[in-house]
Tab-separated table of C-alpha atoms and ligand atoms in Angstrom:
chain	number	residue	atom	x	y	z
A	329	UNK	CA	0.000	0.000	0.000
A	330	UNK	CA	1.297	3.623	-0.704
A	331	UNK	CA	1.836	5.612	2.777
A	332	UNK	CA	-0.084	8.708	2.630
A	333	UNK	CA	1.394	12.462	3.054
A	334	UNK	CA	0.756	15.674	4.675
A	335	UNK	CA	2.656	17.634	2.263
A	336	UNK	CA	2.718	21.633	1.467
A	337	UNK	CA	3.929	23.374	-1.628
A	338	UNK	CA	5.360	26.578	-1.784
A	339	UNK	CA	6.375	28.939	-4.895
A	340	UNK	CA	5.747	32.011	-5.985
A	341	UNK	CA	2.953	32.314	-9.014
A	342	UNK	CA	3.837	30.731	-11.939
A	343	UNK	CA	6.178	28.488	-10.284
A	344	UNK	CA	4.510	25.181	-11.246
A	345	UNK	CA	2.661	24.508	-8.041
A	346	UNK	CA	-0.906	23.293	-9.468
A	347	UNK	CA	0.786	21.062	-11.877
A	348	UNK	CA	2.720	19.731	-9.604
A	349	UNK	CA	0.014	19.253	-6.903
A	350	UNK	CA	-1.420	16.775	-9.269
A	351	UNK	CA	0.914	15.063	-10.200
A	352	UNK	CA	1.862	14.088	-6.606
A	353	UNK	CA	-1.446	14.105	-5.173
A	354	UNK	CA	-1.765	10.967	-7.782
A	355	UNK	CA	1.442	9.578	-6.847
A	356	UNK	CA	1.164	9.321	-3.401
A	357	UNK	CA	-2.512	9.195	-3.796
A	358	UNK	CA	-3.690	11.668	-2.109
A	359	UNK	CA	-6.416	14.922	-2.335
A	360	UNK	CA	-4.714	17.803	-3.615
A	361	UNK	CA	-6.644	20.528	-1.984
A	362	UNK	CA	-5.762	24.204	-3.350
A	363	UNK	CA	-7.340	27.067	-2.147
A	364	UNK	CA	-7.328	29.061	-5.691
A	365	UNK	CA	-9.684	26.246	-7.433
A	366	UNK	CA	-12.054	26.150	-4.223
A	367	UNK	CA	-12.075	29.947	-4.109
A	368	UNK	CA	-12.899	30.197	-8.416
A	369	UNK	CA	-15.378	26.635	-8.138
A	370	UNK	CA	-16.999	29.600	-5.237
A	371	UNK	CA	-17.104	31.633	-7.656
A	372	UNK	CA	-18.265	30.250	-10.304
A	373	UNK	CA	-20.989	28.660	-8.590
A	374	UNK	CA	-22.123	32.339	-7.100
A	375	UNK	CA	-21.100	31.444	-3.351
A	376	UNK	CA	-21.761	33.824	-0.936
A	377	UNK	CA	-17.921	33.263	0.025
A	378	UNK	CA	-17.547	33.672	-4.187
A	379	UNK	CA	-19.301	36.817	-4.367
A	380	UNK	CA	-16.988	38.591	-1.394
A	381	UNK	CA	-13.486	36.952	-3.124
A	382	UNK	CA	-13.635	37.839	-6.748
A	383	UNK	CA	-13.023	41.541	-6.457
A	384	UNK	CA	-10.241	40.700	-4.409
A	385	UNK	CA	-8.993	37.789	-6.162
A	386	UNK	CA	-9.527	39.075	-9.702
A	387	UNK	CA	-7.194	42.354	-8.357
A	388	UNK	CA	-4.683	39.698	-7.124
A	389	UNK	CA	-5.352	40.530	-3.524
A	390	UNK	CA	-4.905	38.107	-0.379
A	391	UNK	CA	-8.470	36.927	1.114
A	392	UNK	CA	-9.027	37.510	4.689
A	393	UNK	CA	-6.748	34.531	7.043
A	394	UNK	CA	-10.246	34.161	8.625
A	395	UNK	CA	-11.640	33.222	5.657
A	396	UNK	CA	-9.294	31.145	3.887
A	397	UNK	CA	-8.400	29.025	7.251
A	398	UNK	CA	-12.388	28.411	7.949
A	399	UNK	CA	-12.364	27.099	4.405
A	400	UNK	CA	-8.803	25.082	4.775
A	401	UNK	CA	-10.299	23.643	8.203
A	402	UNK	CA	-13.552	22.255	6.782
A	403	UNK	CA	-12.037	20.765	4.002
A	404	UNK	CA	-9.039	19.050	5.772
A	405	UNK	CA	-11.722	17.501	8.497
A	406	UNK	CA	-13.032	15.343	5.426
A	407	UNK	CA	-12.558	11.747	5.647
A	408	UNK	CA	-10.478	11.372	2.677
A	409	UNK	CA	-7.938	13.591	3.887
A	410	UNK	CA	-8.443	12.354	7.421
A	411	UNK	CA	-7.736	8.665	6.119
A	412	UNK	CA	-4.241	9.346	3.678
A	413	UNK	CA	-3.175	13.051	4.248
A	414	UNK	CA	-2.923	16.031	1.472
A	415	UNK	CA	-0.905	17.824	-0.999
A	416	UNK	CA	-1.949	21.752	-0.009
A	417	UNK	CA	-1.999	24.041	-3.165
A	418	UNK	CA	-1.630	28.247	-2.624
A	419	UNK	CA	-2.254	27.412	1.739
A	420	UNK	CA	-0.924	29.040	3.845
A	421	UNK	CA	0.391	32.105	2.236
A	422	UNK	CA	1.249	33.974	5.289
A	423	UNK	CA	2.708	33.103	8.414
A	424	UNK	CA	-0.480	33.753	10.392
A	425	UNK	CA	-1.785	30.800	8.485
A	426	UNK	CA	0.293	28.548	8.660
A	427	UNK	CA	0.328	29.130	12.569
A	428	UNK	CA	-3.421	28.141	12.463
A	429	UNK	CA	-2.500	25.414	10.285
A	430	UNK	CA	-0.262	24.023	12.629
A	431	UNK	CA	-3.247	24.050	15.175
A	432	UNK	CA	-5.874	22.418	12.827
A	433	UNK	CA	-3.629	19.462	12.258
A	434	UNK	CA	-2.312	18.953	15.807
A	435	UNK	CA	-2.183	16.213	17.198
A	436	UNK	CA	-0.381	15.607	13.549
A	437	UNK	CA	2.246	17.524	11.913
A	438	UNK	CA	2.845	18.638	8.339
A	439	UNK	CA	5.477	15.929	6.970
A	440	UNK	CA	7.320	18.584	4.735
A	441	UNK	CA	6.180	22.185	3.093
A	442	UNK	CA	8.280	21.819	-0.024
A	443	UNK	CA	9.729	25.362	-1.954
A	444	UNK	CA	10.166	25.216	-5.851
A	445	UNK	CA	12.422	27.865	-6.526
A	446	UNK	CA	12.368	29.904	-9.965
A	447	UNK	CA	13.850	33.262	-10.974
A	448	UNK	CA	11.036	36.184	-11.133
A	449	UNK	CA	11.836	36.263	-14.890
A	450	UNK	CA	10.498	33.167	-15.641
A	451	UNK	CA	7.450	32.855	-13.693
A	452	UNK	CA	6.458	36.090	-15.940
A	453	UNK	CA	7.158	34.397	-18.935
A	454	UNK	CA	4.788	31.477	-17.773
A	455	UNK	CA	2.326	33.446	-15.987
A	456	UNK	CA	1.665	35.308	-19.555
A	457	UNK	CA	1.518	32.054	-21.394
A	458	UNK	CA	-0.925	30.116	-18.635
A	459	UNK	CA	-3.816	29.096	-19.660
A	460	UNK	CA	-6.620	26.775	-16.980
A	461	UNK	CA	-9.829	25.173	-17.714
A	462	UNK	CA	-12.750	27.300	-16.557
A	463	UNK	CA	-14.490	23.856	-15.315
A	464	UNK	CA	-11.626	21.606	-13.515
A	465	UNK	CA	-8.812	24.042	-13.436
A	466	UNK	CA	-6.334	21.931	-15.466
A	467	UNK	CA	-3.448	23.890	-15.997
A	468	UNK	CA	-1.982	24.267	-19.837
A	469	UNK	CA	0.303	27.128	-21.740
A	470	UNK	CA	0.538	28.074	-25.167
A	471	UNK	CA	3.457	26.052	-25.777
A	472	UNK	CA	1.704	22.734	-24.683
A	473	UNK	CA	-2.178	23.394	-24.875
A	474	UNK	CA	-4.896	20.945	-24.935
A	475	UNK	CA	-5.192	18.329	-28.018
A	476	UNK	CA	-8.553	19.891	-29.688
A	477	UNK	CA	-9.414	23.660	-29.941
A	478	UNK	CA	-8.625	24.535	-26.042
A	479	UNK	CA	-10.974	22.084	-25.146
A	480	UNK	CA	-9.915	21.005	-21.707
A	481	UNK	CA	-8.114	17.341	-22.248
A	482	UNK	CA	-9.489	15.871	-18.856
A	483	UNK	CA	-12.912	17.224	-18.844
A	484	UNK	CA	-13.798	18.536	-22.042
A	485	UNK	CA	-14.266	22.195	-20.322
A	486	UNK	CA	-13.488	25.685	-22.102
A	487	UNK	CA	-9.548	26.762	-21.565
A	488	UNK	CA	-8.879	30.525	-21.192
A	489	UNK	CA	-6.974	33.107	-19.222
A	490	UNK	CA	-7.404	33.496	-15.864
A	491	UNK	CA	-8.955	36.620	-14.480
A	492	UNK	CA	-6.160	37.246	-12.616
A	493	UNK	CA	-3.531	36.638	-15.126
A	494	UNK	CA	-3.623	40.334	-16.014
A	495	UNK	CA	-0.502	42.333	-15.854
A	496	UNK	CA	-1.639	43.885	-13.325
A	497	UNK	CA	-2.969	41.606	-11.062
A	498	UNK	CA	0.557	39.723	-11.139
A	499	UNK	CA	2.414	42.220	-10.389
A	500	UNK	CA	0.232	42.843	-7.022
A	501	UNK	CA	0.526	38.744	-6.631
A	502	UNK	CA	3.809	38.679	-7.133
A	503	UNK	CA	4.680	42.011	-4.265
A	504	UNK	CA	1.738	40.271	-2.118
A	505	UNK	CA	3.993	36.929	-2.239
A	506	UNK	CA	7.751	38.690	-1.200
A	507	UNK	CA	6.647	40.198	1.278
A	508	UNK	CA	3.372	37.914	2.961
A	509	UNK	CA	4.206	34.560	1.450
A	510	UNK	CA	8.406	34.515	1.380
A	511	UNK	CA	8.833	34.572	5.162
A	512	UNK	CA	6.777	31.208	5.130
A	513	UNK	CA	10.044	29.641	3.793
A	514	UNK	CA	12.082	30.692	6.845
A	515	UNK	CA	9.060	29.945	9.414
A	516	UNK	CA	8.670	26.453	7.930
A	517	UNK	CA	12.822	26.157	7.787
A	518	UNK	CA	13.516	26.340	11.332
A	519	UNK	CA	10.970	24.032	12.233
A	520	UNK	CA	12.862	21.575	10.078
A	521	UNK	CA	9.833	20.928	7.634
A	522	UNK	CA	11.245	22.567	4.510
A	523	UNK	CA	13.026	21.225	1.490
A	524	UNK	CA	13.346	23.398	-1.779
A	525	UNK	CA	13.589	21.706	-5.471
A	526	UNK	CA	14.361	23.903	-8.624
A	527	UNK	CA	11.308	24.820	-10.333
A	528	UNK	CA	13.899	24.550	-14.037
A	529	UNK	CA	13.206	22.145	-16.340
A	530	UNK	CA	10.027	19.572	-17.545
A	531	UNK	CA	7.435	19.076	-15.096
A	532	UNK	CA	8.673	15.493	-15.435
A	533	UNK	CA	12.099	16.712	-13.836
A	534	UNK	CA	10.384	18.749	-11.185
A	535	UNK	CA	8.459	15.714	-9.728
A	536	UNK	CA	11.632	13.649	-9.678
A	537	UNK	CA	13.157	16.552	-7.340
A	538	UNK	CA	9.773	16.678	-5.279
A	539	UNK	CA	9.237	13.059	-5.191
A	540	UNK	CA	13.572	12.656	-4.224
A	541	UNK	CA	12.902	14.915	-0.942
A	542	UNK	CA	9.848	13.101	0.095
A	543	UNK	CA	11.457	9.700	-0.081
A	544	UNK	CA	14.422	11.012	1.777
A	545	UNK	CA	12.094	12.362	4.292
A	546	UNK	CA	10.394	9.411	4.787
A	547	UNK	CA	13.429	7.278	4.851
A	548	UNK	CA	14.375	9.489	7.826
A	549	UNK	CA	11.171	8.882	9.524
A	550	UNK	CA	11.602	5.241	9.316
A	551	UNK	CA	9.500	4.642	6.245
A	552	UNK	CA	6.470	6.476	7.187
A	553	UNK	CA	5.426	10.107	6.505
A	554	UNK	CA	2.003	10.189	8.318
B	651	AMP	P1	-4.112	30.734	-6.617
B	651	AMP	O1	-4.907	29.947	-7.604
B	651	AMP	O2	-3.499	29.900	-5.532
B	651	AMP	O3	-3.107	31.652	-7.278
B	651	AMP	O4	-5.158	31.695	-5.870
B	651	AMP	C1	-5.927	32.645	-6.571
B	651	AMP	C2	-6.355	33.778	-5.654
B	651	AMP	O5	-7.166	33.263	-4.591
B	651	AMP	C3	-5.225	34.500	-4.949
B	651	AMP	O6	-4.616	35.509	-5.748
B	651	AMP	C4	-5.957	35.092	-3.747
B	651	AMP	O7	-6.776	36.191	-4.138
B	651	AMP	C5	-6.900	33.958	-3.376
B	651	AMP	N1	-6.266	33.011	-2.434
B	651	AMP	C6	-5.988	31.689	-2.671
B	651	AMP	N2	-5.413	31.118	-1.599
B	651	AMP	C7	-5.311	32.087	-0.660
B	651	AMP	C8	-4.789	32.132	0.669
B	651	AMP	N3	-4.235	31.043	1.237
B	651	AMP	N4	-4.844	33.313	1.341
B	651	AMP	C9	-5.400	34.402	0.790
B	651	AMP	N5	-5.908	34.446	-0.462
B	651	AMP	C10	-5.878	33.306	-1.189
């Protein structure tokens, strides 16, 4: 059987996160839960939580910790995560959060928050190039889109832009995520839960780094993570 993971992934926009989410959330087979596609499926579906975040979210502004963490809490008290653990996507994003984190999980701890590191340059270059599906936020770019007429290859939904991928709106994300979301690193460094991977290279190359520290991890915790 494949040991479950409490696992969190940190990187600034653009850095590969939600694609790599999935990919390990299948590999150690585990919910990926990310914060962004709860807050858009909120949205979309005319929440009254959806109706207070897209201003903010379409301006590239952080949601309220009170928010976000009542969200995070519910979720993570479901029994799929209770029974095998979680890959978090875009939570926490400031240290406040990931102090109440710490709480919500307690008795448990995270097994690692894991960084992947790439240069401000070239998260611009993808950010401009991103492209999701507007119905199960599949991530794809211009230089590898869907098969057929950005029609979304797992679920057949429309692929676009995001809202947020304006100019604009990453710039604020990116400011919002040096100076809220950066000091994470440190916090979750001298707790001796972080490990950072370069973002560079396929997405098939990135995995091998993520999966590398996790198996290291666990071989230090004598072959278990949770
Ligand atoms: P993401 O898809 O992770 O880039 O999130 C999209 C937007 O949702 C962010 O720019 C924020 O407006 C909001 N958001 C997502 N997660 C959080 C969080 N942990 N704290 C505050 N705002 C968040």
């Amino acid at each position: 059987m494949v040991p479950g993971a409490r696992l969190v992934v940190l990187g600034k926009q653009g850095a590969g996160k939600g694609t790599q989410c999935v990919r390990l959330s299948h590999h150690y087979v585990v919910p990926h839960v990310s914060t962004g596609d709860m807050l858009r499926a909120a949205v979309k579906q005319g929440t009254a939580v959806g109706q207070k975040a897209k201003d903010q979210m379409d301006r590239g502004e952080l949601l309220g910790d009170d928010l976000i963490m009542e969200m995070i809490s519910e979720r993570l008290g479901e029994s799929d995560v209770r029974a095998r653990g979680f890959v978090l996507d875009g939570c926490p994003r400031t240290v406040a959060q990931a102090e109440r984190l710490a709480t919500i999980l307690a008795p448990f701890e995270l097994d690692l928050a894991i960084d992947i590191e790439v240069h401000t340059s070239q998260v611009l270059r993808r950010l401009a190039a991103r492209r999701v599906c507007i119905d199960c936020g599949a991530n794809y770019s211009l230089s590898a889109p869907p098969r057929v007429n950005w029609t979304c290859d797992v679920c057949s939904g429309e692929v676009v832009q995001r809202e947020d991928d304006t100019e604009e709106a990453i710039s604020r994300r990116l400011e919002l995520y040096e100076r809220q979301t950066a000091p994470l690193i440190e916090w979750y460094r001298a707790r001796h839960q972080l490990e950072t991977v370069p973002g560079t290279g396929s997405p098939d190359a990135v995995t091998r780094r993520m999966v590398k520290v996790i198996e290291e991890r666990r071989d230090q915790k004598g072959g278990r993570l949770t």
